[in-house]
Amino acid sequence: MRGDGLDKNFRTKLTVILFSFMLVLSLVIVVADYQKLKKNVQANLETKIQKAEDEIITSLSTIDKVYNILDVDRAANMEAYSLKLLDLYEENSDFSTWDLEAMEKESGMDIFIINSSNEVIESSYIEDIGLNFNECCKNFSTLLTERRKLGVFSHDALDIQQKTGEFKKFSYMPTPDGKFLIELAYYLEDKLEFQEFNFNDTTERLEQENEQIKSINVYTSFGLLLGDRRTDRDVRVAASREEVFKEAFKKFEKRELTVEENGQTLTYRYIPYKAEKAKGLSTNRVVEIAYYDVPFASVLASYRNQFIFQIIAITIITIILSIVLARMISRPVYLAFHDVLTGLKNRAAFEDTAVEWLRQKKGPLQFMIIDLDNFKLVNDSLGHGEGDKILIQAAEIIGKESGKDHLAARIGGDEFVVLFSRLTEEQVRERAENMLKTMRQSFSYLQKEEIPLSISIGIAIADEKDTMHTLYHKADLALYQSKKKGKDQYSLYNSAE
């Protein structure tokens, strides 16, 4: 669909511009940090730890904000594929017969089937089959139950795979009978924005640049490590420090625990963090910084203020740029391919897509022209404002009663068209009857004004030789027959008439 394609291309350009802008500014900050750190080798221990703390929190915040900007298309793709799986479920509810491996290759996402006991019973990710969230993760299990009861699509932002710690995006779609959740997992670690804003790189850099820092780890609120679990890092918070960890998260305050290790004083600082907008249990985190008690002079106070100012400036400029670009690009592109009043496609966008459907031979095609009978009386008697309301309502009825696999447009003042794919003649007739019935009910109040508003419909079924021009001609002849027979009805094109 050409209109949708152009709109998508412009959105992609907008995303690239925003990403490039943030990337350049972030690189400037990193370079500035490096130069400052070289000049302040004798920094005070507390100031250095505070600086490390600020930087890792900022990194977490930045990646959450980046994903919040770039997450829209991913969520839409996951919802679309979830709906596709729901359709499959309606046809075949036996998940054991599904080819999940093929579905994974088709969608690029792992697929999990979770039953009402919150146990993974089928999955393209074999290692997670049998995982019971009631046993490992009570809070998350409760959330899964709530999502199943709500019966609507939901998705999280940046999250982790339970067993591996890999960064993924998860979505959840309940089956209509409420028995299962279809969970999709989208792998994120190979995405460019993840590589550029990866907070694991930030933690490793801080560890290398600061000799007094033993380690920096980021844990979920459940105490699971976020990051590469193939290293020698603890997968979970050590039992000896778990009480302090839980207290920090529960009260949402910094907490510290000082111990003696190998003859040195080692302090574990826990800093709770919660993403402002991003969804997902793993966006509630606790940063653990373990550092040795080595004294340094304080020199980072002025730089810290500058750093905070830069982050604020980046945030403000990015927001302004997003708004400006969205207004300059997104709206004009939308209006170029849609009718401003009804939101349906306009004639140019409709014909581009219709021609493509004909070229691709997208199953049997049926073309319908719909005309509002006596619409001029509405404008003359009740005014154009009421006329606009009726056009909007008519467009909504046409879209609703057309069902799936259709393309609708407004091509004139009171004239609409619909192109159907893969329907039988009986199904097209049924849709026409439904439109007529709903229109009569919706506009019956106009009888009081002595305005006999109705619709007339002309239908043409495409054959192999038809073009859009010939389809218009056939449907127009059928429409004429409907008008001739007294309006408020439909006619199917018949070459013999």
XYZ file of C-alpha atoms in Angstrom:
497
model
C 0.000 0.000 0.000
C 1.740 3.064 -1.299
C 0.333 5.588 1.161
C 1.147 3.458 4.169
C 4.573 2.717 2.734
C 5.476 6.377 2.342
C 4.189 7.137 5.815
C 6.328 4.346 7.214
C 9.397 5.578 5.323
C 8.997 9.041 6.760
C 8.605 7.641 10.257
C 11.791 5.674 9.705
C 13.641 8.810 8.627
C 12.335 10.586 11.702
C 13.610 7.772 13.912
C 17.045 7.836 12.229
C 17.318 11.595 12.678
C 16.424 11.385 16.373
C 18.771 8.468 16.935
C 21.663 10.194 15.133
C 21.089 13.368 17.127
C 21.159 11.554 20.471
C 24.151 9.479 19.406
C 26.267 12.514 18.501
C 25.396 14.301 21.725
C 26.082 11.168 23.785
C 29.497 10.773 22.145
C 30.287 14.382 22.986
C 29.411 13.674 26.629
C 31.568 10.538 26.703
C 34.564 12.404 25.268
C 34.055 15.225 27.777
C 33.847 12.670 30.621
C 37.089 11.048 29.535
C 38.990 14.347 29.432
C 37.670 15.350 32.838
C 38.565 12.022 34.392
C 42.170 12.274 33.057
C 42.581 15.665 34.766
C 41.021 14.526 38.052
C 43.026 11.415 38.932
C 43.037 12.459 42.593
C 39.248 12.677 42.851
C 37.589 12.093 46.192
C 36.324 8.517 46.702
C 32.775 9.505 47.486
C 32.609 11.917 44.574
C 33.957 9.236 42.242
C 31.450 6.707 43.479
C 28.691 9.291 43.176
C 29.847 10.049 39.641
C 29.773 6.348 38.758
C 26.338 6.082 40.301
C 25.025 9.062 38.329
C 26.453 7.761 35.080
C 25.018 4.264 35.317
C 21.593 5.636 36.329
C 21.761 8.062 33.406
C 22.701 5.202 31.087
C 19.727 3.169 32.298
C 17.451 6.170 31.863
C 18.818 6.889 28.388
C 18.292 3.362 27.085
C 14.761 3.340 28.516
C 14.006 6.643 26.769
C 15.517 5.453 23.501
C 13.410 2.287 23.620
C 10.358 4.356 24.496
C 10.885 6.310 21.247
C 11.721 3.339 19.026
C 9.350 0.829 20.614
C 6.159 1.779 18.774
C 6.814 -0.150 15.551
C 8.077 -3.217 17.411
C 4.984 -3.324 19.602
C 2.754 -2.960 16.530
C 4.550 -5.829 14.759
C 4.243 -8.045 17.829
C 0.542 -7.288 18.175
C -0.064 -7.998 14.499
C 1.681 -11.372 14.721
C -0.130 -12.179 17.980
C -3.456 -11.568 16.230
C -2.319 -13.890 13.459
C -1.625 -16.592 16.048
C -5.049 -16.006 17.612
C -6.622 -16.659 14.220
C -4.635 -19.882 14.049
C -5.788 -20.773 17.561
C -9.412 -20.380 16.483
C -8.742 -22.965 13.755
C -6.507 -25.273 15.784
C -6.276 -24.981 19.587
C -3.847 -27.898 19.921
C -0.511 -26.093 20.411
C 1.426 -29.344 20.267
C 0.655 -29.511 16.547
C 1.929 -26.011 15.826
C 5.244 -25.684 14.019
C 6.736 -23.165 16.469
C 10.184 -23.428 14.925
C 8.824 -22.327 11.552
C 6.841 -19.541 13.206
C 9.994 -18.329 14.952
C 11.825 -18.139 11.627
C 8.886 -16.377 10.004
C 8.426 -13.748 12.732
C 11.967 -13.410 14.057
C 10.579 -13.886 17.569
C 10.545 -16.670 20.172
C 7.055 -17.985 20.918
C 5.865 -19.225 24.317
C 2.518 -20.771 25.277
C 1.659 -20.224 28.955
C -1.248 -22.118 30.502
C -3.608 -21.006 33.278
C -1.141 -22.289 35.902
C 1.441 -19.893 34.445
C 3.620 -22.718 33.189
C 5.328 -22.684 29.792
C 3.853 -25.740 28.053
C 5.088 -25.137 24.490
C 7.826 -22.914 23.102
C 10.160 -22.390 20.192
C 12.758 -21.776 22.937
C 13.071 -25.388 24.156
C 14.997 -24.534 27.350
C 12.003 -22.706 28.847
C 9.449 -25.495 28.404
C 8.297 -26.504 31.873
C 9.234 -23.168 33.464
C 6.599 -22.407 36.116
C 6.370 -18.757 37.100
C 4.296 -19.666 40.179
C 7.380 -21.396 41.541
C 10.134 -18.979 40.529
C 8.502 -15.557 40.341
C 5.326 -14.998 42.377
C 4.903 -11.312 41.523
C 5.348 -11.901 37.818
C 2.974 -14.873 37.964
C 0.317 -12.599 39.480
C 0.852 -10.116 36.644
C 0.449 -12.881 34.043
C -2.856 -13.895 35.628
C -4.096 -10.293 35.518
C -3.111 -9.979 31.853
C -4.928 -13.176 31.012
C -8.102 -11.898 32.694
C -7.938 -8.496 30.966
C -8.107 -10.235 27.590
C -6.158 -7.588 25.674
C -2.722 -7.339 24.071
C 0.031 -6.001 26.350
C 3.781 -5.582 26.056
C 6.808 -4.699 28.150
C 9.797 -2.581 27.206
C 13.364 -3.757 27.934
C 13.244 -7.078 29.816
C 15.363 -10.217 30.290
C 15.071 -13.909 29.452
C 14.505 -15.727 32.742
C 17.241 -18.349 32.380
C 19.852 -16.659 30.185
C 19.621 -12.985 31.144
C 19.417 -11.968 27.464
C 17.756 -8.644 26.762
C 14.441 -9.066 24.994
C 11.094 -7.385 24.487
C 8.098 -9.462 25.544
C 4.434 -9.216 24.568
C 1.383 -11.078 25.829
C -1.882 -11.932 24.055
C -4.582 -13.910 25.913
C -6.592 -16.439 23.963
C -10.326 -15.555 23.692
C -11.254 -18.438 26.027
C -8.877 -17.093 28.704
C -7.043 -20.407 29.000
C -3.645 -19.403 27.627
C -1.253 -16.531 27.076
C 0.653 -16.345 23.798
C 3.965 -14.721 24.677
C 6.358 -13.369 22.047
C 10.007 -12.488 22.726
C 11.925 -10.112 20.468
C 15.746 -10.333 20.749
C 17.239 -6.861 21.328
C 20.954 -7.286 21.857
C 21.759 -7.253 18.130
C 19.915 -3.961 17.554
C 21.979 -0.841 16.852
C 20.368 1.271 19.550
C 21.133 -1.425 22.131
C 24.769 -1.567 21.092
C 25.125 2.219 21.207
C 23.316 2.724 24.535
C 24.209 -0.575 26.246
C 24.559 0.120 29.964
C 26.697 -3.028 30.332
C 29.400 -1.255 28.318
C 29.074 1.675 30.712
C 29.534 -0.532 33.789
C 32.575 -2.245 32.278
C 34.136 1.099 31.355
C 33.580 2.495 34.858
C 35.158 -0.597 36.408
C 38.225 -0.227 34.182
C 38.596 3.517 34.754
C 38.250 3.370 38.546
C 40.712 1.128 40.380
C 38.840 1.517 43.661
C 35.666 0.060 42.159
C 35.609 -3.711 42.390
C 32.374 -4.274 40.430
C 29.172 -2.675 39.214
C 26.130 -4.889 38.721
C 22.542 -4.149 37.764
C 19.847 -6.428 39.167
C 16.115 -6.701 38.601
C 13.794 -6.089 41.547
C 13.770 -9.901 41.987
C 17.561 -9.944 42.452
C 18.379 -11.411 39.007
C 21.482 -10.124 37.224
C 20.935 -8.019 34.114
C 23.701 -8.662 31.606
C 26.086 -11.336 30.382
C 25.745 -14.389 32.650
C 28.676 -16.177 31.053
C 31.052 -14.080 33.174
C 32.021 -14.791 36.777
C 29.372 -12.396 38.111
C 26.732 -13.617 40.558
C 23.511 -14.527 38.754
C 21.582 -13.523 41.886
C 22.318 -11.155 44.751
C 24.398 -13.016 47.348
C 22.332 -14.308 50.282
C 24.535 -12.412 52.753
C 23.549 -9.099 51.121
C 19.959 -9.922 50.126
C 18.364 -8.234 53.156
C 20.047 -4.877 52.401
C 19.187 -5.240 48.707
C 15.471 -5.799 49.461
C 15.351 -2.910 51.930
C 16.858 -0.509 49.363
C 14.253 -1.440 46.773
C 11.303 -1.571 49.180
C 11.984 1.874 50.675
C 13.437 3.185 47.401
C 16.459 4.599 49.200
C 20.201 4.003 48.978
C 21.542 1.401 51.373
C 25.108 0.284 52.123
C 26.754 -2.760 53.679
C 30.456 -2.710 54.684
C 32.409 -5.965 55.024
C 36.018 -7.136 55.255
C 37.322 -9.142 52.311
C 40.936 -10.308 51.930
C 42.109 -7.772 54.451
C 40.402 -4.845 52.723
C 37.294 -2.859 53.577
C 34.697 -3.331 50.889
C 31.414 -1.407 50.750
C 28.358 -2.535 48.772
C 26.098 0.342 47.822
C 22.576 -0.346 46.500
C 20.780 2.317 44.446
C 17.133 1.645 43.418
C 16.023 2.773 39.954
C 12.588 2.838 38.322
C 11.963 3.811 34.692
C 9.598 6.783 34.361
C 7.644 5.661 31.272
C 8.873 2.258 30.065
C 6.760 -0.771 31.038
C 8.068 -4.069 32.387
C 9.082 -5.594 35.703
C 12.750 -5.571 34.658
C 12.650 -1.773 34.270
C 12.504 -1.691 38.104
C 16.146 -2.238 39.003
C 18.776 -1.930 41.702
C 22.366 -0.912 40.925
C 25.064 -2.506 43.104
C 28.434 -0.724 43.315
C 31.161 -2.529 45.285
C 34.151 -0.272 46.099
C 37.267 -0.349 48.241
C 37.876 2.227 50.938
C 40.654 4.275 49.290
C 40.707 8.085 49.951
C 40.863 10.658 47.106
C 40.578 14.449 46.814
C 37.286 15.972 45.742
C 37.342 17.607 42.275
C 34.211 16.502 40.437
C 31.577 18.848 41.907
C 31.642 21.459 39.135
C 31.753 18.821 36.391
C 28.759 17.026 37.873
C 26.670 20.189 37.521
C 27.793 20.535 33.911
C 26.932 16.899 33.226
C 23.430 17.292 34.639
C 22.939 20.453 32.556
C 23.974 18.568 29.396
C 21.540 15.742 30.071
C 18.712 18.227 30.658
C 19.644 20.107 27.473
C 19.700 16.861 25.452
C 16.295 15.877 26.802
C 14.731 19.277 26.038
C 16.240 19.533 22.552
C 15.230 15.963 21.696
C 11.634 16.569 22.779
C 11.442 19.816 20.790
C 12.990 18.168 17.731
C 10.532 15.257 17.943
C 7.537 17.591 18.092
C 8.769 19.822 15.260
C 9.617 16.952 12.925
C 6.385 15.133 13.688
C 4.363 18.232 12.812
C 6.394 18.953 9.684
C 6.392 15.444 8.271
C 3.901 13.010 9.763
C 0.700 15.040 9.404
C 1.252 16.221 5.801
C 2.111 12.684 4.731
C -1.042 11.353 6.359
C -3.239 14.010 4.750
C -1.717 13.360 1.336
C -3.194 9.854 1.324
C -6.301 10.140 3.506
C -9.595 11.973 3.452
C -9.337 14.680 6.099
C -12.983 14.359 7.205
C -13.554 10.592 7.464
C -10.010 9.265 7.852
C -10.544 6.821 4.977
C -8.075 6.685 2.113
C -8.530 9.275 -0.602
C -8.978 8.393 -4.265
C -5.279 8.561 -5.206
C -4.150 6.322 -2.352
C -7.028 3.899 -2.952
C -6.321 3.504 -6.644
C -2.582 2.974 -6.073
C -3.323 0.150 -3.654
C -6.167 -1.270 -5.734
C -3.976 -1.430 -8.835
C -1.359 -3.287 -6.797
C -3.995 -5.771 -5.577
C -5.043 -6.397 -9.169
C -1.431 -6.803 -10.280
C -0.699 -9.289 -7.496
C -3.967 -11.144 -8.172
C -4.743 -11.059 -4.480
C -7.473 -13.674 -4.625
C -10.914 -12.991 -6.143
C -11.636 -9.249 -5.941
C -15.010 -7.557 -5.558
C -15.534 -3.830 -6.040
C -18.337 -1.831 -4.450
C -19.460 1.769 -5.078
C -21.662 3.287 -2.390
C -23.615 6.491 -2.884
C -25.631 8.394 -0.252
C -29.120 8.946 -1.663
C -30.624 12.429 -1.207
C -27.566 13.666 0.684
C -27.953 17.147 -0.818
C -31.184 17.501 1.160
C -29.226 17.098 4.388
C -26.879 19.965 3.558
C -29.717 22.145 2.290
C -32.038 21.506 5.244
C -29.728 20.856 8.204
C -26.486 22.505 7.139
C -23.047 21.263 6.195
C -22.116 20.593 9.822
C -24.781 17.900 10.083
C -23.783 16.678 6.634
C -20.192 16.197 7.796
C -21.373 14.194 10.822
C -23.396 11.901 8.562
C -20.406 11.375 6.239
C -18.216 10.445 9.208
C -20.850 8.047 10.547
C -21.351 6.511 7.110
C -17.589 5.940 6.784
C -17.524 4.204 10.173
C -20.416 1.940 9.191
C -18.769 1.063 5.874
C -15.495 0.217 7.584
C -17.192 -1.890 10.267
C -19.562 -3.805 7.998
C -16.886 -4.481 5.361
C -15.112 -6.900 7.693
C -11.542 -8.108 7.123
C -9.476 -7.967 3.932
C -10.985 -4.797 2.519
C -9.814 -1.411 1.278
C -12.211 1.510 1.758
C -12.031 5.106 0.513
C -14.056 8.254 0.069
C -13.704 9.339 -3.562
C -16.212 12.160 -3.758
C -18.584 14.303 -1.738
C -21.060 11.528 -0.858
C -19.471 8.622 -2.712
C -17.461 5.783 -1.196
C -15.773 2.693 -2.616
C -14.696 -0.615 -1.097
C -12.455 -3.276 -2.606
C -12.765 -6.771 -1.130
C -10.356 -9.687 -1.371
C -10.971 -13.412 -1.132
C -14.741 -13.225 -0.605
C -17.461 -15.246 -2.239
C -20.381 -13.597 -4.034
C -22.636 -14.612 -1.147
C -20.329 -12.939 1.391
C -20.226 -9.703 -0.605
C -24.017 -9.688 -0.826
C -24.193 -10.234 2.932
C -21.924 -7.241 3.571
C -24.032 -5.078 1.295
C -27.209 -6.137 3.133
C -25.595 -5.375 6.480
C -24.540 -1.920 5.280
C -28.068 -1.145 4.060
C -29.618 -2.349 7.304
C -27.222 -0.425 9.560
C -27.533 2.746 7.485
C -31.346 2.587 7.721
C -31.181 2.225 11.496
C -28.544 4.932 11.949
C -30.261 7.560 9.793
C -33.897 6.802 10.613
C -34.082 9.988 12.724
C -33.904 12.015 9.493
C -37.390 10.813 8.568
C -38.709 13.414 11.026
C -37.077 16.058 8.857
C -38.655 14.438 5.775
C -35.218 13.541 4.444
C -35.247 9.991 2.998
C -31.491 9.416 3.388
C -30.337 5.974 2.304
C -27.556 4.343 0.317
C -27.424 2.705 -3.065
C -24.739 0.150 -3.832
C -23.267 -1.126 -7.068
C -21.118 -4.283 -7.010
C -18.741 -5.633 -9.645
C -16.792 -8.892 -9.393
C -13.406 -8.679 -11.096
C -12.335 -11.138 -13.720
C -8.794 -11.730 -15.005
C -9.044 -9.007 -17.681
C -10.445 -6.270 -15.459
C -8.603 -3.050 -14.678
C -9.621 -0.377 -12.196
C -11.189 1.544 -15.052
C -13.388 -1.379 -16.100
C -14.258 -2.186 -12.473
C -15.370 1.409 -11.906
C -17.465 1.204 -15.064
C -19.143 -2.082 -14.093
C -19.853 -1.029 -10.525
C -21.152 2.316 -11.744
C -23.621 0.561 -14.058
C -24.756 -1.623 -11.153
C -25.151 1.501 -9.004
C -27.328 3.039 -11.713
C -29.568 -0.042 -11.584
C -29.946 0.362 -7.796
C -30.933 4.009 -8.249
C -33.282 3.126 -11.094
C -35.065 0.476 -9.009
C -35.837 2.955 -6.244
C -32.596 3.374 -4.223
C -31.885 1.922 -0.751
C -30.675 -1.356 -2.265
C -27.745 -3.016 -3.962
C -27.278 -4.426 -7.455
C -24.673 -6.841 -8.784
C -23.271 -6.075 -12.233
C -24.686 -8.328 -14.914
C -23.329 -7.980 -18.428
C -26.674 -9.089 -19.827
C -28.518 -6.064 -18.389
